Amino acid sequence: MILKNKNFVFSSESVTEGHPDKVADQISDAVLDAIISEDRASRVAIETMLTTGICFISGEITTKTYANVHDIAKGIIKKIGYTKEEYGFSDSTVGVLTSIKHQSSDIAMGVNEEEHEQGAGDQGMMFGYATNETEDQMPMPIYLAHKLTKKLAFVRKEEANLIPYLRPDGKSQVSVRYVNGKPKEITAIVISTQTDNVSLKRIREDVREYVIKPIIPENMWAKDIKIYINPTGRFIIGGPVADTGLTGRKIIVDTYGGVGSHGGGAFSGKDPSKVDRSASYMARYIAKNIVASGLADMCEVQVAYAIGVADPVSFMLNTYDTNKVDEDKLEKIVREIFPLKPKSIIDELKLLNPIYLKTAAYGHFGRPESDWMVNYKNKTFPSFTWERTDKVDALKNYFNIK
């Protein structure tokens, strides 16, 4: 949804790392990291489901290495904070079940490079988006929603003395009023956070003081702003006990909060031969560099593939009439400097490294530079490479812009 030069209110949500769907995403990506760190030629497509007392991991893995999926899952559950039996779901009591097979040979013959150029791991369309309304070229509602959920986790884990009774599960939602297509003020904030059995009054006071105020300055609040904190009045039962978690169910949280388009494919648990993931990253990389260069105020990119075929079947660039240069010429230079074949995308963005766990909570896009390196088993790898703006000069030079 992109409404240029219109007045409207738009809302986006984020969830904490302890939300059941995000726990599932993190387990899937932790398994991927463990495998790809030892065998870069692996093919991985892992799905996780979580419910009371059970973590079920299934999917396809073709690799020459071994990963202890059972220990990885328990380690992620512990790291997130599900460590107490009273939560109804904990690392010490959860049962981990697996059903994992090899990648289909029918798919492999189109993706592996033994006899021909690496093709796309599936058909489908992928989108990337960027806008100049925030410093990280993200839509403001999802940008702020992620900041709130990250702050919830921070005051629970790093500053537990501030709000010591928080539990891992939680959500945020931010509504932004746009005037003439530009964000002006915050009209509503929703925080739902799992807690111990403490008074609602204390929860609302603490969350307002230690979570909302540090993230959203009061000068951005609308005069009639509505703030809802645990609006049902009670949120003690949470996590996989209250809500079954599934890999890939938070695809809008993972991307742009409902702004722009989405091809429908999830990211987590998939190695980069799956264009659902790698081509979405490339589409964001293109859109962000265009906006960061000042060539457009907003940009959406679509790319589509046929399974087993290297070249995309289509490419579209749309600046929604915010372009400062000829859009046809812009598309021409984009096609010249940004690779779109699967193997070239993987090489350009350095996607055959164990960088994926960190992407599985708080969004795959709009991450600050402090997130751009990942340490894995005492080795450091470049991450969120699709967030870099290293193509800005090439784009500007093409149009003779200083």
mmCIF file of C-alpha atoms in Angstrom:
data_model
loop_
_atom_site.group_PDB
_atom_site.id
_atom_site.type_symbol
_atom_site.label_atom_id
_atom_site.label_comp_id
_atom_site.label_asym_id
_atom_site.label_seq_id
_atom_site.Cartn_x
_atom_site.Cartn_y
_atom_site.Cartn_z
ATOM 1 C CA MET A 1 0.000 0.000 0.000
ATOM 2 C CA ILE A 2 1.682 3.195 -1.190
ATOM 3 C CA LEU A 3 -0.408 6.362 -1.204
ATOM 4 C CA LYS A 4 1.607 9.213 -2.667
ATOM 5 C CA ASN A 5 0.349 12.713 -1.837
ATOM 6 C CA LYS A 6 -2.546 11.373 0.261
ATOM 7 C CA ASN A 7 -3.564 11.830 3.893
ATOM 8 C CA PHE A 8 -3.991 8.576 5.797
ATOM 9 C CA VAL A 9 -3.016 6.577 8.874
ATOM 10 C CA PHE A 10 -0.949 3.421 8.353
ATOM 11 C CA SER A 11 -0.122 0.756 10.952
ATOM 12 C CA SER A 12 2.578 -1.909 11.143
ATOM 13 C CA GLU A 13 3.392 -4.501 13.768
ATOM 14 C CA SER A 14 6.507 -6.212 15.063
ATOM 15 C CA VAL A 15 6.981 -9.140 17.445
ATOM 16 C CA THR A 16 9.706 -9.962 19.939
ATOM 17 C CA GLU A 17 12.212 -12.778 19.579
ATOM 18 C CA GLY A 18 10.109 -14.711 22.101
ATOM 19 C CA HIS A 19 6.989 -14.711 19.939
ATOM 20 C CA PRO A 20 6.335 -18.363 18.972
ATOM 21 C CA ASP A 21 6.598 -17.748 15.240
ATOM 22 C CA LYS A 22 9.905 -15.946 15.727
ATOM 23 C CA VAL A 23 11.245 -18.720 17.949
ATOM 24 C CA ALA A 24 10.469 -21.095 15.086
ATOM 25 C CA ASP A 25 12.216 -18.801 12.583
ATOM 26 C CA GLN A 26 15.302 -18.574 14.787
ATOM 27 C CA ILE A 27 15.553 -22.335 15.229
ATOM 28 C CA SER A 28 15.250 -22.856 11.470
ATOM 29 C CA ASP A 29 17.934 -20.275 10.733
ATOM 30 C CA ALA A 30 20.208 -21.586 13.494
ATOM 31 C CA VAL A 31 20.082 -25.026 11.850
ATOM 32 C CA LEU A 32 20.862 -23.399 8.488
ATOM 33 C CA ASP A 33 23.867 -21.551 9.961
ATOM 34 C CA ALA A 34 25.254 -24.710 11.550
ATOM 35 C CA ILE A 35 25.107 -26.580 8.243
ATOM 36 C CA ILE A 36 26.241 -23.835 5.883
ATOM 37 C CA SER A 37 29.213 -23.010 8.136
ATOM 38 C CA GLU A 38 30.631 -26.476 7.404
ATOM 39 C CA ASP A 39 29.316 -27.163 3.902
ATOM 40 C CA ARG A 40 28.616 -24.167 1.678
ATOM 41 C CA ALA A 41 27.162 -26.411 -1.025
ATOM 42 C CA SER A 42 24.387 -27.645 1.267
ATOM 43 C CA ARG A 43 20.731 -27.386 0.334
ATOM 44 C CA VAL A 44 18.549 -26.543 3.323
ATOM 45 C CA ALA A 45 14.824 -25.942 3.689
ATOM 46 C CA ILE A 46 13.857 -26.335 7.335
ATOM 47 C CA GLU A 47 10.505 -25.671 8.997
ATOM 48 C CA THR A 48 9.897 -25.584 12.748
ATOM 49 C CA MET A 49 6.648 -25.907 14.671
ATOM 50 C CA LEU A 50 6.337 -25.172 18.392
ATOM 51 C CA THR A 51 3.534 -25.910 20.810
ATOM 52 C CA THR A 52 3.163 -26.914 24.437
ATOM 53 C CA GLY A 53 6.113 -29.121 25.317
ATOM 54 C CA ILE A 54 7.063 -29.903 21.709
ATOM 55 C CA CYS A 55 9.462 -28.556 19.081
ATOM 56 C CA PHE A 56 8.970 -30.332 15.746
ATOM 57 C CA ILE A 57 11.582 -29.741 13.025
ATOM 58 C CA SER A 58 11.024 -30.991 9.503
ATOM 59 C CA GLY A 59 12.131 -30.321 5.978
ATOM 60 C CA GLU A 60 14.872 -31.136 3.520
ATOM 61 C CA ILE A 61 18.637 -31.079 4.006
ATOM 62 C CA THR A 62 21.249 -32.294 1.547
ATOM 63 C CA THR A 63 24.759 -31.901 2.989
ATOM 64 C CA LYS A 64 28.090 -33.575 3.647
ATOM 65 C CA THR A 65 28.169 -32.367 7.242
ATOM 66 C CA TYR A 66 26.148 -33.038 10.394
ATOM 67 C CA ALA A 67 24.278 -30.701 12.718
ATOM 68 C CA ASN A 68 22.849 -31.685 16.092
ATOM 69 C CA VAL A 69 19.409 -30.277 15.443
ATOM 70 C CA HIS A 70 18.175 -31.336 18.898
ATOM 71 C CA ASP A 71 20.840 -29.327 20.742
ATOM 72 C CA ILE A 72 20.541 -26.347 18.392
ATOM 73 C CA ALA A 73 16.799 -26.058 19.067
ATOM 74 C CA LYS A 74 17.215 -26.273 22.824
ATOM 75 C CA GLY A 75 20.032 -23.738 22.714
ATOM 76 C CA ILE A 76 17.902 -21.186 20.863
ATOM 77 C CA ILE A 77 14.971 -21.697 23.237
ATOM 78 C CA LYS A 78 17.299 -21.125 26.191
ATOM 79 C CA LYS A 79 18.978 -18.078 24.629
ATOM 80 C CA ILE A 80 15.636 -16.411 23.992
ATOM 81 C CA GLY A 81 14.658 -16.845 27.618
ATOM 82 C CA TYR A 82 12.284 -19.783 27.888
ATOM 83 C CA THR A 83 14.175 -21.245 30.841
ATOM 84 C CA LYS A 84 11.545 -21.619 33.568
ATOM 85 C CA GLU A 85 9.111 -24.505 33.844
ATOM 86 C CA GLU A 86 6.446 -22.096 35.099
ATOM 87 C CA TYR A 87 6.328 -20.622 31.572
ATOM 88 C CA GLY A 88 4.888 -23.943 30.379
ATOM 89 C CA PHE A 89 7.616 -24.141 27.722
ATOM 90 C CA SER A 90 11.328 -24.334 28.530
ATOM 91 C CA ASP A 91 14.605 -25.607 27.141
ATOM 92 C CA SER A 92 14.905 -28.190 29.909
ATOM 93 C CA THR A 93 11.536 -29.860 29.354
ATOM 94 C CA VAL A 94 10.720 -29.414 25.654
ATOM 95 C CA GLY A 95 10.733 -32.516 23.488
ATOM 96 C CA VAL A 96 12.470 -32.084 20.124
ATOM 97 C CA LEU A 97 11.158 -34.236 17.276
ATOM 98 C CA THR A 98 12.589 -34.312 13.756
ATOM 99 C CA SER A 99 11.552 -35.527 10.318
ATOM 100 C CA ILE A 100 14.213 -34.501 7.794
ATOM 101 C CA LYS A 101 14.879 -35.864 4.321
ATOM 102 C CA HIS A 102 17.045 -34.963 1.310
ATOM 103 C CA GLN A 103 16.155 -32.294 -1.223
ATOM 104 C CA SER A 104 14.150 -33.677 -4.130
ATOM 105 C CA SER A 105 16.398 -34.816 -6.964
ATOM 106 C CA ASP A 106 13.947 -33.186 -9.381
ATOM 107 C CA ILE A 107 14.662 -29.798 -7.800
ATOM 108 C CA ALA A 108 18.385 -30.465 -7.426
ATOM 109 C CA MET A 109 18.869 -31.082 -11.148
ATOM 110 C CA GLY A 110 17.806 -27.501 -11.875
ATOM 111 C CA VAL A 111 19.792 -25.878 -9.070
ATOM 112 C CA ASN A 112 23.104 -27.727 -8.868
ATOM 113 C CA GLU A 113 25.874 -26.676 -11.207
ATOM 114 C CA GLU A 114 27.435 -29.959 -12.281
ATOM 115 C CA GLU A 115 26.019 -29.794 -15.804
ATOM 116 C CA HIS A 116 24.721 -26.248 -16.282
ATOM 117 C CA GLU A 117 24.506 -22.772 -14.819
ATOM 118 C CA GLN A 118 22.856 -22.611 -11.408
ATOM 119 C CA GLY A 119 19.164 -21.952 -11.796
ATOM 120 C CA ALA A 120 16.616 -20.555 -9.375
ATOM 121 C CA GLY A 121 15.586 -22.904 -6.572
ATOM 122 C CA ASP A 122 11.913 -22.261 -7.263
ATOM 123 C CA GLN A 123 9.585 -20.179 -9.350
ATOM 124 C CA GLY A 124 8.010 -17.066 -7.897
ATOM 125 C CA MET A 125 8.149 -13.297 -7.617
ATOM 126 C CA MET A 126 10.121 -11.313 -5.040
ATOM 127 C CA PHE A 127 9.900 -7.665 -4.022
ATOM 128 C CA GLY A 128 12.196 -5.080 -2.510
ATOM 129 C CA TYR A 129 11.230 -1.654 -1.217
ATOM 130 C CA ALA A 130 12.849 1.502 0.132
ATOM 131 C CA THR A 131 11.685 4.983 1.115
ATOM 132 C CA ASN A 132 13.446 8.111 2.341
ATOM 133 C CA GLU A 133 11.103 8.625 5.298
ATOM 134 C CA THR A 134 13.595 7.111 7.793
ATOM 135 C CA GLU A 135 17.383 7.038 8.037
ATOM 136 C CA ASP A 136 17.494 3.341 7.152
ATOM 137 C CA GLN A 137 15.204 3.784 4.124
ATOM 138 C CA MET A 138 12.339 1.919 5.775
ATOM 139 C CA PRO A 139 8.663 2.822 6.194
ATOM 140 C CA MET A 140 8.257 4.604 9.515
ATOM 141 C CA PRO A 141 5.541 2.344 11.037
ATOM 142 C CA ILE A 142 7.593 -0.879 10.810
ATOM 143 C CA TYR A 143 10.823 0.986 11.613
ATOM 144 C CA LEU A 144 9.390 2.170 14.943
ATOM 145 C CA ALA A 145 7.541 -1.073 15.677
ATOM 146 C CA HIS A 146 10.824 -3.000 15.439
ATOM 147 C CA LYS A 147 12.544 -0.507 17.726
ATOM 148 C CA LEU A 148 9.843 -1.036 20.348
ATOM 149 C CA THR A 149 10.078 -4.826 20.331
ATOM 150 C CA LYS A 150 13.882 -4.703 20.444
ATOM 151 C CA LYS A 151 13.598 -2.380 23.438
ATOM 152 C CA LEU A 152 11.187 -4.804 25.118
ATOM 153 C CA ALA A 153 13.773 -7.555 24.775
ATOM 154 C CA PHE A 154 16.555 -5.239 25.929
ATOM 155 C CA VAL A 155 14.860 -4.210 29.172
ATOM 156 C CA ARG A 156 14.018 -7.876 29.815
ATOM 157 C CA LYS A 157 17.476 -9.299 29.174
ATOM 158 C CA GLU A 158 20.081 -6.535 29.414
ATOM 159 C CA GLU A 159 18.352 -4.176 31.829
ATOM 160 C CA ALA A 160 16.254 -6.678 33.768
ATOM 161 C CA ASN A 161 16.378 -4.458 36.828
ATOM 162 C CA LEU A 162 14.132 -1.986 35.013
ATOM 163 C CA ILE A 163 11.281 -4.404 34.264
ATOM 164 C CA PRO A 164 12.278 -7.665 35.979
ATOM 165 C CA TYR A 165 8.901 -9.358 35.537
ATOM 166 C CA LEU A 166 8.820 -9.455 31.717
ATOM 167 C CA ARG A 167 8.603 -12.794 29.909
ATOM 168 C CA PRO A 168 9.801 -13.486 26.346
ATOM 169 C CA ASP A 169 6.614 -13.163 24.274
ATOM 170 C CA GLY A 170 5.469 -9.758 23.051
ATOM 171 C CA LYS A 171 4.229 -7.549 20.224
ATOM 172 C CA SER A 172 4.171 -3.913 19.207
ATOM 173 C CA GLN A 173 2.111 -1.929 16.723
ATOM 174 C CA VAL A 174 2.593 1.655 15.570
ATOM 175 C CA SER A 175 0.127 3.825 13.651
ATOM 176 C CA VAL A 176 1.526 6.803 11.746
ATOM 177 C CA ARG A 177 -0.461 9.683 10.287
ATOM 178 C CA TYR A 178 0.753 10.702 6.827
ATOM 179 C CA VAL A 179 0.040 14.131 5.356
ATOM 180 C CA ASN A 180 0.638 14.521 1.630
ATOM 181 C CA GLY A 181 2.244 11.104 1.685
ATOM 182 C CA LYS A 182 4.811 12.047 4.355
ATOM 183 C CA PRO A 183 4.837 10.815 7.986
ATOM 184 C CA LYS A 184 3.805 13.542 10.425
ATOM 185 C CA GLU A 185 2.896 12.044 13.813
ATOM 186 C CA ILE A 186 2.169 8.887 15.770
ATOM 187 C CA THR A 187 -1.530 8.350 16.405
ATOM 188 C CA ALA A 188 -1.495 5.012 18.241
ATOM 189 C CA ILE A 189 0.943 2.659 19.959
ATOM 190 C CA VAL A 190 0.097 -0.869 21.053
ATOM 191 C CA ILE A 191 2.370 -2.947 23.284
ATOM 192 C CA SER A 192 1.363 -6.430 24.382
ATOM 193 C CA THR A 193 3.992 -8.029 26.576
ATOM 194 C CA GLN A 194 4.012 -11.290 28.504
ATOM 195 C CA THR A 195 4.642 -10.768 32.224
ATOM 196 C CA ASP A 196 4.684 -12.397 35.605
ATOM 197 C CA ASN A 197 1.606 -11.896 37.783
ATOM 198 C CA VAL A 198 2.041 -8.213 38.655
ATOM 199 C CA SER A 199 -0.400 -5.333 38.666
ATOM 200 C CA LEU A 200 -1.595 -3.953 35.347
ATOM 201 C CA LYS A 201 -0.974 -0.431 36.648
ATOM 202 C CA ARG A 202 2.713 -1.188 37.210
ATOM 203 C CA ILE A 203 3.067 -2.851 33.791
ATOM 204 C CA ARG A 204 1.549 0.116 31.991
ATOM 205 C CA GLU A 205 3.637 2.657 33.891
ATOM 206 C CA ASP A 206 6.893 0.752 33.360
ATOM 207 C CA VAL A 207 6.359 0.010 29.678
ATOM 208 C CA ARG A 208 5.400 3.606 28.982
ATOM 209 C CA GLU A 209 8.452 4.935 30.846
ATOM 210 C CA TYR A 210 11.163 2.433 29.883
ATOM 211 C CA VAL A 211 10.056 1.188 26.457
ATOM 212 C CA ILE A 212 7.864 3.726 24.670
ATOM 213 C CA LYS A 213 9.348 7.047 25.763
ATOM 214 C CA PRO A 214 12.990 6.204 24.920
ATOM 215 C CA ILE A 215 11.991 5.087 21.421
ATOM 216 C CA ILE A 216 9.264 7.518 20.394
ATOM 217 C CA PRO A 217 9.861 11.129 21.516
ATOM 218 C CA GLU A 218 6.766 12.849 22.777
ATOM 219 C CA ASN A 219 7.087 15.564 20.142
ATOM 220 C CA MET A 220 6.088 12.881 17.619
ATOM 221 C CA TRP A 221 2.918 12.001 19.539
ATOM 222 C CA ALA A 222 -0.357 13.231 18.104
ATOM 223 C CA LYS A 223 -2.426 15.306 20.541
ATOM 224 C CA ASP A 224 -5.033 12.559 20.560
ATOM 225 C CA ILE A 225 -2.549 9.653 20.607
ATOM 226 C CA LYS A 226 -3.900 6.367 21.917
ATOM 227 C CA ILE A 227 -1.518 4.140 23.873
ATOM 228 C CA TYR A 228 -2.621 0.595 24.618
ATOM 229 C CA ILE A 229 -0.450 -1.553 26.900
ATOM 230 C CA ASN A 230 -1.694 -5.102 27.451
ATOM 231 C CA PRO A 231 -5.170 -3.979 26.411
ATOM 232 C CA THR A 232 -6.893 -7.239 27.436
ATOM 233 C CA GLY A 233 -5.736 -6.578 31.000
ATOM 234 C CA ARG A 234 -3.672 -9.772 31.388
ATOM 235 C CA PHE A 235 -0.884 -11.488 29.421
ATOM 236 C CA ILE A 236 0.760 -14.163 31.580
ATOM 237 C CA ILE A 237 0.162 -17.264 29.467
ATOM 238 C CA GLY A 238 2.251 -16.782 26.336
ATOM 239 C CA GLY A 239 4.797 -18.302 24.018
ATOM 240 C CA PRO A 240 4.134 -21.681 22.385
ATOM 241 C CA VAL A 241 1.743 -22.607 25.207
ATOM 242 C CA ALA A 242 -0.712 -19.919 24.109
ATOM 243 C CA ASP A 243 -0.003 -19.808 20.387
ATOM 244 C CA THR A 244 1.525 -22.458 18.134
ATOM 245 C CA GLY A 245 4.630 -21.125 16.391
ATOM 246 C CA LEU A 246 5.497 -21.807 12.757
ATOM 247 C CA THR A 247 8.455 -20.868 10.578
ATOM 248 C CA GLY A 248 7.600 -18.273 7.956
ATOM 249 C CA ARG A 249 4.350 -16.976 9.411
ATOM 250 C CA LYS A 250 5.610 -13.437 10.021
ATOM 251 C CA ILE A 251 6.583 -12.507 6.469
ATOM 252 C CA ILE A 252 5.145 -8.988 6.709
ATOM 253 C CA VAL A 253 6.951 -8.350 10.004
ATOM 254 C CA ASP A 254 10.098 -9.618 8.281
ATOM 255 C CA THR A 255 9.821 -7.165 5.386
ATOM 256 C CA TYR A 256 8.119 -3.756 5.204
ATOM 257 C CA GLY A 257 5.174 -3.944 7.567
ATOM 258 C CA GLY A 258 2.583 -4.117 4.807
ATOM 259 C CA VAL A 259 3.948 -1.224 2.762
ATOM 260 C CA GLY A 260 4.682 -2.198 -0.807
ATOM 261 C CA SER A 261 4.158 -5.715 -2.140
ATOM 262 C CA HIS A 262 5.143 -9.203 -1.022
ATOM 263 C CA GLY A 263 5.652 -12.253 -3.200
ATOM 264 C CA GLY A 264 4.474 -14.612 -0.456
ATOM 265 C CA GLY A 265 7.664 -16.584 0.118
ATOM 266 C CA ALA A 266 9.168 -16.825 3.608
ATOM 267 C CA PHE A 267 12.897 -16.472 4.305
ATOM 268 C CA SER A 268 13.948 -18.381 7.411
ATOM 269 C CA GLY A 269 15.353 -21.879 7.151
ATOM 270 C CA LYS A 270 16.161 -21.528 3.443
ATOM 271 C CA ASP A 271 19.663 -21.546 1.985
ATOM 272 C CA PRO A 272 20.359 -18.799 -0.579
ATOM 273 C CA SER A 273 19.776 -21.018 -3.610
ATOM 274 C CA LYS A 274 16.127 -20.348 -2.773
ATOM 275 C CA VAL A 275 15.342 -17.082 -4.550
ATOM 276 C CA ASP A 276 12.514 -16.436 -2.102
ATOM 277 C CA ARG A 277 15.324 -15.329 0.161
ATOM 278 C CA SER A 278 18.298 -14.281 -1.977
ATOM 279 C CA ALA A 279 16.361 -12.401 -4.671
ATOM 280 C CA SER A 280 14.316 -10.559 -2.038
ATOM 281 C CA TYR A 281 17.585 -9.419 -0.512
ATOM 282 C CA MET A 282 18.853 -8.279 -3.917
ATOM 283 C CA ALA A 283 15.594 -6.424 -4.629
ATOM 284 C CA ARG A 284 15.957 -4.542 -1.339
ATOM 285 C CA TYR A 285 19.624 -3.812 -2.141
ATOM 286 C CA ILE A 286 18.608 -2.252 -5.450
ATOM 287 C CA ALA A 287 15.729 -0.226 -4.020
ATOM 288 C CA LYS A 288 17.751 1.044 -1.057
ATOM 289 C CA ASN A 289 20.663 2.213 -3.193
ATOM 290 C CA ILE A 290 18.309 4.067 -5.525
ATOM 291 C CA VAL A 291 16.649 5.909 -2.656
ATOM 292 C CA ALA A 292 19.925 6.504 -0.793
ATOM 293 C CA SER A 293 21.373 8.054 -3.949
ATOM 294 C CA GLY A 294 18.527 10.570 -4.073
ATOM 295 C CA LEU A 295 17.361 9.351 -7.483
ATOM 296 C CA ALA A 296 13.876 8.658 -6.077
ATOM 297 C CA ASP A 297 12.016 9.199 -2.809
ATOM 298 C CA MET A 298 10.635 5.666 -2.852
ATOM 299 C CA CYS A 299 11.247 2.619 -4.949
ATOM 300 C CA GLU A 300 9.810 -0.863 -5.354
ATOM 301 C CA VAL A 301 11.547 -3.615 -7.299
ATOM 302 C CA GLN A 302 10.016 -6.873 -8.482
ATOM 303 C CA VAL A 303 11.959 -9.785 -9.917
ATOM 304 C CA ALA A 304 10.524 -13.166 -10.932
ATOM 305 C CA TYR A 305 12.040 -16.550 -11.770
ATOM 306 C CA ALA A 306 11.305 -19.960 -13.272
ATOM 307 C CA ILE A 307 12.660 -22.943 -11.357
ATOM 308 C CA GLY A 308 15.964 -24.167 -12.748
ATOM 309 C CA VAL A 309 16.478 -21.069 -14.932
ATOM 310 C CA ALA A 310 19.211 -18.569 -14.099
ATOM 311 C CA ASP A 311 17.920 -15.425 -15.796
ATOM 312 C CA PRO A 312 14.848 -13.812 -14.261
ATOM 313 C CA VAL A 313 11.699 -13.987 -16.364
ATOM 314 C CA SER A 314 10.836 -10.405 -15.454
ATOM 315 C CA PHE A 315 12.206 -7.331 -13.739
ATOM 316 C CA MET A 316 10.228 -4.232 -12.752
ATOM 317 C CA LEU A 317 11.278 -0.983 -11.132
ATOM 318 C CA ASN A 318 8.646 1.466 -9.878
ATOM 319 C CA THR A 319 9.406 4.795 -8.196
ATOM 320 C CA TYR A 320 5.744 5.857 -7.939
ATOM 321 C CA ASP A 321 6.496 9.110 -9.791
ATOM 322 C CA THR A 322 9.027 10.184 -7.153
ATOM 323 C CA ASN A 323 11.969 9.680 -9.536
ATOM 324 C CA LYS A 324 14.377 12.557 -10.150
ATOM 325 C CA VAL A 325 15.794 10.946 -13.311
ATOM 326 C CA ASP A 326 14.352 9.109 -16.280
ATOM 327 C CA GLU A 327 12.948 5.819 -14.997
ATOM 328 C CA ASP A 328 13.799 3.857 -18.155
ATOM 329 C CA LYS A 329 17.432 4.974 -17.911
ATOM 330 C CA LEU A 330 17.411 4.143 -14.215
ATOM 331 C CA GLU A 331 16.260 0.612 -14.943
ATOM 332 C CA LYS A 332 18.956 0.276 -17.601
ATOM 333 C CA ILE A 333 21.815 1.150 -15.242
ATOM 334 C CA VAL A 334 20.328 -1.023 -12.493
ATOM 335 C CA ARG A 335 20.372 -4.020 -14.814
ATOM 336 C CA GLU A 336 24.030 -3.262 -15.596
ATOM 337 C CA ILE A 337 25.424 -2.928 -12.072
ATOM 338 C CA PHE A 338 23.229 -5.260 -10.002
ATOM 339 C CA PRO A 339 23.430 -9.022 -10.692
ATOM 340 C CA LEU A 340 20.165 -10.938 -10.899
ATOM 341 C CA LYS A 341 21.209 -14.522 -11.596
ATOM 342 C CA PRO A 342 21.039 -16.691 -8.437
ATOM 343 C CA LYS A 343 24.752 -17.542 -8.236
ATOM 344 C CA SER A 344 25.750 -13.933 -8.932
ATOM 345 C CA ILE A 345 23.386 -12.685 -6.228
ATOM 346 C CA ILE A 346 24.884 -15.165 -3.764
ATOM 347 C CA ASP A 347 28.421 -14.050 -4.636
ATOM 348 C CA GLU A 348 27.633 -10.324 -4.626
ATOM 349 C CA LEU A 349 25.898 -10.408 -1.245
ATOM 350 C CA LYS A 350 28.189 -13.050 0.303
ATOM 351 C CA LEU A 351 25.272 -15.274 1.233
ATOM 352 C CA LEU A 352 27.151 -18.556 1.756
ATOM 353 C CA ASN A 353 28.117 -17.651 5.319
ATOM 354 C CA PRO A 354 26.443 -18.452 8.678
ATOM 355 C CA ILE A 355 24.719 -15.068 8.955
ATOM 356 C CA TYR A 356 21.067 -16.019 9.109
ATOM 357 C CA LEU A 357 20.132 -16.406 12.776
ATOM 358 C CA LYS A 358 20.410 -12.674 13.345
ATOM 359 C CA THR A 359 17.977 -11.978 10.506
ATOM 360 C CA ALA A 360 15.268 -14.111 12.112
ATOM 361 C CA ALA A 361 14.054 -11.487 14.611
ATOM 362 C CA TYR A 362 13.357 -7.741 14.256
ATOM 363 C CA GLY A 363 13.256 -7.706 10.460
ATOM 364 C CA HIS A 364 15.506 -8.635 7.569
ATOM 365 C CA PHE A 365 15.676 -5.032 6.359
ATOM 366 C CA GLY A 366 16.446 -1.632 7.829
ATOM 367 C CA ARG A 367 19.084 -2.977 10.177
ATOM 368 C CA PRO A 368 21.660 -0.466 11.500
ATOM 369 C CA GLU A 369 25.379 -0.742 10.760
ATOM 370 C CA SER A 370 25.977 -2.239 14.209
ATOM 371 C CA ASP A 371 24.279 -5.396 12.884
ATOM 372 C CA TRP A 372 26.346 -5.624 9.713
ATOM 373 C CA MET A 373 28.910 -8.088 11.063
ATOM 374 C CA VAL A 374 28.137 -11.457 12.645
ATOM 375 C CA ASN A 375 30.386 -13.522 14.876
ATOM 376 C CA TYR A 376 29.970 -17.264 14.460
ATOM 377 C CA LYS A 377 32.218 -19.682 16.361
ATOM 378 C CA ASN A 378 34.879 -16.998 16.799
ATOM 379 C CA LYS A 379 34.854 -16.041 13.120
ATOM 380 C CA THR A 380 33.434 -12.783 11.786
ATOM 381 C CA PHE A 381 31.311 -12.600 8.651
ATOM 382 C CA PRO A 382 29.737 -9.665 6.773
ATOM 383 C CA SER A 383 25.986 -9.700 7.271
ATOM 384 C CA PHE A 384 23.037 -7.641 6.058
ATOM 385 C CA THR A 385 25.117 -6.946 2.966
ATOM 386 C CA TRP A 386 21.894 -6.025 1.178
ATOM 387 C CA GLU A 387 21.585 -3.033 3.507
ATOM 388 C CA ARG A 388 24.793 -1.415 2.285
ATOM 389 C CA THR A 389 24.640 1.606 0.006
ATOM 390 C CA ASP A 390 27.884 0.967 -1.857
ATOM 391 C CA LYS A 391 26.300 1.379 -5.300
ATOM 392 C CA VAL A 392 25.246 4.984 -4.724
ATOM 393 C CA ASP A 393 28.272 6.498 -6.453
ATOM 394 C CA ALA A 394 27.863 4.296 -9.521
ATOM 395 C CA LEU A 395 24.221 5.302 -9.818
ATOM 396 C CA LYS A 396 24.970 9.006 -9.402
ATOM 397 C CA ASN A 397 27.881 8.926 -11.831
ATOM 398 C CA TYR A 398 25.682 7.448 -14.532
ATOM 399 C CA PHE A 399 23.452 10.513 -14.301
ATOM 400 C CA ASN A 400 26.382 12.945 -13.732
ATOM 401 C CA ILE A 401 25.095 13.817 -10.277
ATOM 402 C CA LYS A 402 27.617 14.974 -7.684
#
